[in-house]
Short mmCIF file of C-alpha atoms and ligand atoms in Angstrom, two decimals:
data_model
loop_
_atom_site.label_atom_id
_atom_site.label_comp_id
_atom_site.label_asym_id
_atom_site.label_seq_id
_atom_site.Cartn_x
_atom_site.Cartn_y
_atom_site.Cartn_z
CA MET A 347 20.35 39.03 22.25
CA ARG A 348 20.64 35.51 23.62
CA LEU A 349 17.56 33.44 23.01
CA HIS A 350 15.95 32.25 26.20
CA LYS A 351 14.49 28.76 25.85
CA GLU A 352 12.14 27.55 28.48
CA ASN A 353 9.91 24.58 28.97
CA VAL A 354 6.29 25.50 28.80
CA PRO A 355 4.11 22.96 30.53
CA ILE A 356 1.06 22.28 28.46
CA HIS A 357 -1.76 20.12 29.66
CA ARG A 358 -3.78 18.10 27.23
CA GLU A 359 -7.41 18.29 28.18
CA ARG A 360 -9.38 15.50 26.54
CA ALA A 361 -12.99 16.60 26.24
CA ARG A 362 -14.32 13.12 25.69
CA THR A 363 -12.31 11.15 28.24
CA GLY A 364 -11.45 13.81 30.78
CA VAL A 365 -7.90 12.39 30.83
CA THR A 366 -5.14 14.96 31.25
CA CYS A 367 -1.68 14.09 30.01
CA PRO A 368 1.02 16.69 30.58
CA LEU A 369 3.41 17.31 27.78
CA MET A 370 6.55 19.43 27.85
CA ILE A 371 7.23 21.16 24.59
CA PRO A 372 10.21 23.52 24.50
CA ILE A 373 8.83 26.78 23.15
CA ASP A 374 11.03 29.82 22.70
CA ARG A 375 8.83 32.64 23.92
CA SER A 376 11.08 35.24 22.32
CA ALA A 377 10.45 33.86 18.83
CA LEU A 378 6.71 33.29 18.73
CA PRO A 379 4.76 33.61 15.49
CA ARG A 380 3.06 37.01 15.63
CA HIS A 381 0.03 35.85 13.67
CA ILE A 382 -1.42 32.33 13.62
CA ALA A 383 -4.29 31.41 11.28
CA CYS A 384 -6.35 28.22 11.58
CA VAL A 385 -8.43 26.27 9.09
CA MET A 386 -10.68 24.36 11.48
CA ASP A 387 -11.25 21.37 9.22
CA GLY A 388 -12.63 17.91 9.90
CA ASN A 389 -15.72 18.60 11.99
CA GLY A 390 -17.99 16.73 9.57
CA ARG A 391 -15.69 13.69 9.42
CA TRP A 392 -15.31 13.65 13.20
CA ALA A 393 -19.10 13.32 13.48
CA GLU A 394 -19.45 10.83 10.61
CA GLN A 395 -16.83 8.57 12.24
CA ARG A 396 -19.17 8.40 15.24
CA ASP A 397 -22.39 7.98 13.21
CA LEU A 398 -23.49 11.41 14.35
CA PRO A 399 -25.00 14.21 12.24
CA ARG A 400 -22.30 16.53 10.82
CA VAL A 401 -23.46 19.44 12.99
CA GLU A 402 -22.39 17.49 16.10
CA GLY A 403 -18.82 17.82 14.80
CA HIS A 404 -19.21 21.60 14.54
CA LYS A 405 -20.55 21.65 18.10
CA MET A 406 -17.45 19.80 19.32
CA GLY A 407 -15.36 22.25 17.28
CA GLU A 408 -16.31 24.97 19.74
CA HIS A 409 -14.24 23.26 22.43
CA ALA A 410 -11.21 23.09 20.13
CA LEU A 411 -11.69 26.74 19.19
CA PHE A 412 -11.63 27.89 22.82
CA GLU A 413 -8.68 25.60 23.56
CA THR A 414 -6.87 27.36 20.73
CA VAL A 415 -7.77 30.81 22.04
CA ALA A 416 -6.65 29.77 25.56
CA GLY A 417 -3.38 28.38 24.17
CA ALA A 418 -2.75 31.58 22.21
CA LEU A 419 -3.43 33.65 25.36
CA ASP A 420 -1.15 31.46 27.51
CA LEU A 421 1.69 31.77 25.07
CA GLY A 422 1.21 35.47 24.36
CA ILE A 423 0.36 35.22 20.67
CA GLU A 424 -0.64 38.64 19.29
CA TRP A 425 -2.97 37.69 16.42
CA LEU A 426 -5.15 34.58 15.90
CA THR A 427 -7.46 34.26 12.90
CA VAL A 428 -9.93 31.43 12.32
CA TYR A 429 -11.89 30.45 9.22
CA ALA A 430 -15.47 30.17 10.50
CA PHE A 431 -17.40 30.33 7.21
CA SER A 432 -16.10 30.77 3.67
CA THR A 433 -17.65 32.42 0.63
CA GLU A 434 -17.90 28.87 -0.76
CA ASN A 435 -19.61 27.37 2.32
CA TRP A 436 -22.99 28.65 1.03
CA LYS A 437 -22.85 25.59 -1.28
CA ARG A 438 -23.40 23.27 1.70
CA PRO A 439 -26.84 21.77 2.34
CA PRO A 440 -29.23 24.54 3.52
CA ASP A 441 -29.66 22.92 6.94
CA GLU A 442 -25.91 22.94 7.57
CA VAL A 443 -25.59 26.57 6.36
CA LYS A 444 -28.44 27.55 8.70
CA PHE A 445 -26.81 25.66 11.56
CA LEU A 446 -23.43 27.32 10.98
CA ILE A 447 -24.98 30.81 10.91
CA ASN A 448 -26.98 30.15 14.09
CA PHE A 449 -23.95 28.52 15.71
CA ASN A 450 -21.74 31.54 15.05
CA GLU A 451 -24.47 33.80 16.53
CA ASP A 452 -24.85 31.50 19.49
CA ILE A 453 -21.11 31.33 20.23
CA LEU A 454 -20.87 35.11 20.06
CA LEU A 455 -23.81 35.55 22.41
CA ARG A 456 -22.69 32.92 24.92
CA ARG A 457 -18.96 33.54 24.95
CA GLN A 458 -18.15 37.13 24.05
CA GLN A 459 -18.20 38.20 27.71
CA GLU A 460 -15.72 35.49 28.65
CA LEU A 461 -13.46 36.50 25.75
CA HIS A 462 -13.79 40.12 26.80
CA GLU A 463 -12.82 39.32 30.41
CA SER A 464 -9.77 37.42 29.11
CA GLY A 465 -8.56 40.52 27.29
CA VAL A 466 -9.41 39.27 23.80
CA GLN A 467 -10.19 41.80 21.09
CA ILE A 468 -12.74 40.28 18.69
CA ARG A 469 -12.49 41.32 15.03
CA PHE A 470 -14.18 40.15 11.85
CA ILE A 471 -13.22 39.91 8.22
CA GLY A 472 -15.40 38.92 5.28
CA ARG A 473 -18.17 40.21 3.06
CA THR A 474 -21.24 41.54 4.81
CA ASP A 475 -23.52 40.92 1.83
CA TRP A 476 -27.29 40.26 1.83
CA ARG A 477 -26.78 36.58 2.68
CA VAL A 478 -25.38 37.36 6.15
CA PRO A 479 -28.38 37.84 8.45
CA LYS A 480 -28.74 41.32 9.98
CA ARG A 481 -28.87 39.75 13.44
CA LEU A 482 -25.40 38.24 12.97
CA THR A 483 -24.03 41.49 11.52
CA ARG A 484 -25.35 43.32 14.60
CA LEU A 485 -23.82 40.74 16.96
CA MET A 486 -20.48 41.09 15.18
CA ALA A 487 -20.63 44.88 15.57
CA ASP A 488 -21.54 44.52 19.27
CA ALA A 489 -18.69 42.07 19.97
CA THR A 490 -16.25 44.35 18.13
CA GLU A 491 -17.41 47.37 20.14
CA LEU A 492 -17.38 45.54 23.50
CA THR A 493 -13.83 44.27 23.08
CA LYS A 494 -12.23 47.05 21.04
CA ASN A 495 -9.89 48.25 23.82
CA ASN A 496 -8.61 44.78 24.75
CA THR A 497 -4.95 44.17 24.03
CA LYS A 498 -4.03 40.59 24.96
CA LEU A 499 -5.01 38.82 21.75
CA LYS A 500 -6.48 40.06 18.49
CA PHE A 501 -8.87 37.27 17.60
CA THR A 502 -10.26 37.57 14.09
CA ILE A 503 -13.19 35.54 12.87
CA ALA A 504 -13.34 35.14 9.10
CA PHE A 505 -17.03 34.87 8.22
CA ASN A 506 -18.35 34.83 4.65
CA TYR A 507 -14.69 35.25 3.85
CA GLY A 508 -12.83 34.37 0.67
CA GLY A 509 -9.23 35.31 -0.14
CA ARG A 510 -10.06 36.08 -3.76
CA ALA A 511 -13.13 38.10 -2.76
CA GLU A 512 -10.94 40.08 -0.35
CA ILE A 513 -8.43 40.92 -3.09
CA VAL A 514 -11.20 41.87 -5.54
CA ASP A 515 -12.86 44.06 -2.88
CA ALA A 516 -9.50 45.69 -2.09
CA VAL A 517 -8.88 46.43 -5.79
CA LYS A 518 -12.38 47.95 -6.14
CA SER A 519 -11.82 50.10 -3.06
CA LEU A 520 -8.37 51.24 -4.26
CA VAL A 521 -9.55 52.02 -7.80
CA LYS A 522 -12.33 54.19 -6.32
CA THR A 523 -9.62 56.52 -4.93
CA GLY A 524 -8.82 57.47 -8.53
CA ILE A 525 -5.24 56.24 -8.35
CA ALA A 526 -3.35 55.88 -11.65
CA PRO A 527 -2.76 52.14 -12.34
CA ASP A 528 1.03 52.53 -12.66
CA LYS A 529 1.18 54.14 -9.19
CA ILE A 530 -0.34 51.10 -7.45
CA THR A 531 2.00 49.30 -5.03
CA GLU A 532 1.59 46.22 -2.84
CA LYS A 533 1.58 48.39 0.29
CA MET A 534 -1.23 50.52 -1.11
CA LEU A 535 -3.38 47.52 -1.99
CA ALA A 536 -2.76 46.03 1.47
CA ARG A 537 -4.26 49.18 3.00
CA HIS A 538 -7.56 48.29 1.28
CA LEU A 539 -7.83 44.72 2.58
CA TYR A 540 -10.65 43.96 5.04
CA ASP A 541 -8.39 44.64 8.04
CA PRO A 542 -5.46 46.87 7.07
CA GLN A 543 -3.96 46.45 10.56
CA MET A 544 -3.72 42.67 10.26
CA PRO A 545 -0.10 41.58 9.83
CA ASP A 546 0.92 38.82 7.41
CA VAL A 547 0.33 35.32 8.75
CA ASP A 548 3.45 33.66 10.19
CA LEU A 549 1.98 30.24 10.82
CA MET A 550 -1.03 28.65 9.16
CA ILE A 551 -2.46 25.54 10.80
CA ARG A 552 -4.84 23.20 9.01
CA THR A 553 -6.31 20.15 10.64
CA SER A 554 -7.76 16.92 9.22
CA GLY A 555 -5.02 15.85 6.83
CA GLU A 556 -6.06 18.19 4.00
CA TYR A 557 -3.18 20.10 2.38
CA ARG A 558 -4.90 23.15 0.91
CA THR A 559 -5.37 26.82 1.67
CA SER A 560 -9.05 26.74 0.50
CA ASN A 561 -9.14 30.43 -0.40
CA PHE A 562 -8.10 31.50 3.12
CA LEU A 563 -6.11 34.75 3.53
CA LEU A 564 -4.48 34.42 0.10
CA TRP A 565 -2.73 37.78 0.33
CA GLU A 566 -1.69 37.47 3.98
CA LEU A 567 -0.36 33.90 3.61
CA ALA A 568 2.31 34.85 1.02
CA TYR A 569 5.25 33.88 3.27
CA SER A 570 3.44 31.94 5.95
CA GLU A 571 4.85 28.69 7.27
CA MET A 572 2.26 25.93 6.88
CA TRP A 573 1.62 23.25 9.47
CA PHE A 574 -0.69 20.35 8.74
CA THR A 575 -1.95 17.66 11.07
CA ASP A 576 -4.18 14.61 10.60
CA THR A 577 -5.98 15.49 13.85
CA LEU A 578 -9.59 16.41 13.16
CA TRP A 579 -10.56 19.88 14.44
CA PRO A 580 -12.75 18.70 17.37
CA ASP A 581 -9.71 16.80 18.73
CA PHE A 582 -7.33 19.76 18.33
CA ASP A 583 -6.07 21.32 21.54
CA ARG A 584 -3.36 23.52 22.97
CA THR A 585 -0.80 20.72 22.85
CA ASP A 586 -1.23 20.72 19.07
CA ILE A 587 -0.72 24.50 18.96
CA ALA A 588 2.47 24.08 20.97
CA LYS A 589 3.63 21.37 18.54
CA ALA A 590 2.91 23.62 15.57
CA ILE A 591 4.83 26.51 17.17
CA TYR A 592 7.75 24.24 18.07
CA ASP A 593 7.92 23.10 14.45
CA PHE A 594 7.64 26.72 13.24
CA GLN A 595 10.57 27.69 15.46
CA ASN A 596 12.74 25.03 13.88
CA ARG A 597 12.27 26.27 10.33
CA THR A 598 14.34 28.78 8.38
CA ARG A 599 12.32 31.56 6.81
CA ARG A 600 14.07 32.99 3.77
CA TYR A 601 11.34 35.14 2.20
CA GLY A 602 12.75 34.40 -1.24
CA GLY A 603 16.31 35.25 -0.18
CA VAL A 604 19.11 32.98 0.99
CA THR A 605 20.20 31.98 4.49
CA ALA A 606 22.90 34.27 5.85
C1 FPP B 1151 -14.88 22.71 8.54
O1 FPP B 1151 -15.18 21.35 8.83
C2 FPP B 1151 -15.47 23.60 9.54
C3 FPP B 1151 -16.33 24.63 9.27
C4 FPP B 1151 -16.82 24.95 7.92
C5 FPP B 1151 -16.89 25.50 10.33
C6 FPP B 1151 -16.17 25.52 11.64
C7 FPP B 1151 -16.85 26.47 12.55
C8 FPP B 1151 -16.75 26.47 13.88
C9 FPP B 1151 -15.92 25.50 14.65
C10 FPP B 1151 -17.48 27.52 14.65
C11 FPP B 1151 -16.74 28.79 14.61
C12 FPP B 1151 -17.45 29.86 15.32
C13 FPP B 1151 -16.91 31.07 15.63
C14 FPP B 1151 -17.75 32.08 16.35
C15 FPP B 1151 -15.52 31.42 15.30
P1 FPP B 1151 -15.92 20.50 7.72
O2 FPP B 1151 -17.39 20.61 7.91
O3 FPP B 1151 -15.46 20.96 6.36
O4 FPP B 1151 -15.42 19.04 8.00
P2 FPP B 1151 -15.22 17.88 6.91
O5 FPP B 1151 -14.11 18.35 6.00
O6 FPP B 1151 -14.84 16.70 7.73
O7 FPP B 1151 -16.53 17.73 6.20
#
């Protein structure tokens, strides 16, 4: 099949200045990454650079998050996963942890209807242990239920999520089936991950100039292409997503083999 390249006009919305600068990035819509995962890093530094409390950076991160969802919807991306709170984030100052929990609740309450009307299916991965407030667990269940039949974009929020914790939890769950150790295969273990339907990540994006996976989707990232940018998360927008996808489309994925 001949690849059809087209120019996708993408408009850069600048939250702070209101300036819009159009940018044409040639995206091949027939070769999109099926699953994009984002590490939304740099909120704290964005705020510190402006002498603002760190939580102001998280607040601005909401805009970037919805830009990313809108960009994924525009382009027709099937799966988008974001790292909202890690199993290690409990180490942050109690006030910031409290803010992040309340902020996640607040975003779900305020914006789930809009996501629902846009055809987004909201999903969650992570440990629902005693540290996650019941109220948030209930909101997650409600958002999942409300949007379960939507098909445009599977939007997964990783909350109290750790890649190692996920693998340990999958092993525990698999071992409980009574399987003999020498019968265990990768496919079997994958069926015990938090979301067995989630495909491997094709493109991982991390903002803020940090070059780490930080315990995000360790199993699912095995053959992901990584894209890093110095842009801090609150400044990230759909132009950046288009840039990441353009770069992705110009790479050769070999999966451990050789190029034909
Ligand atoms: C990392 O920046 C960001 C986070 C730990 C949280 C980001 C969360 C959101 C944007 C809200 C998500 C909400 C939903 C419902 C998906 P950082 O604090 O590590 O920044 P720094 O590295 O500059 O300190």
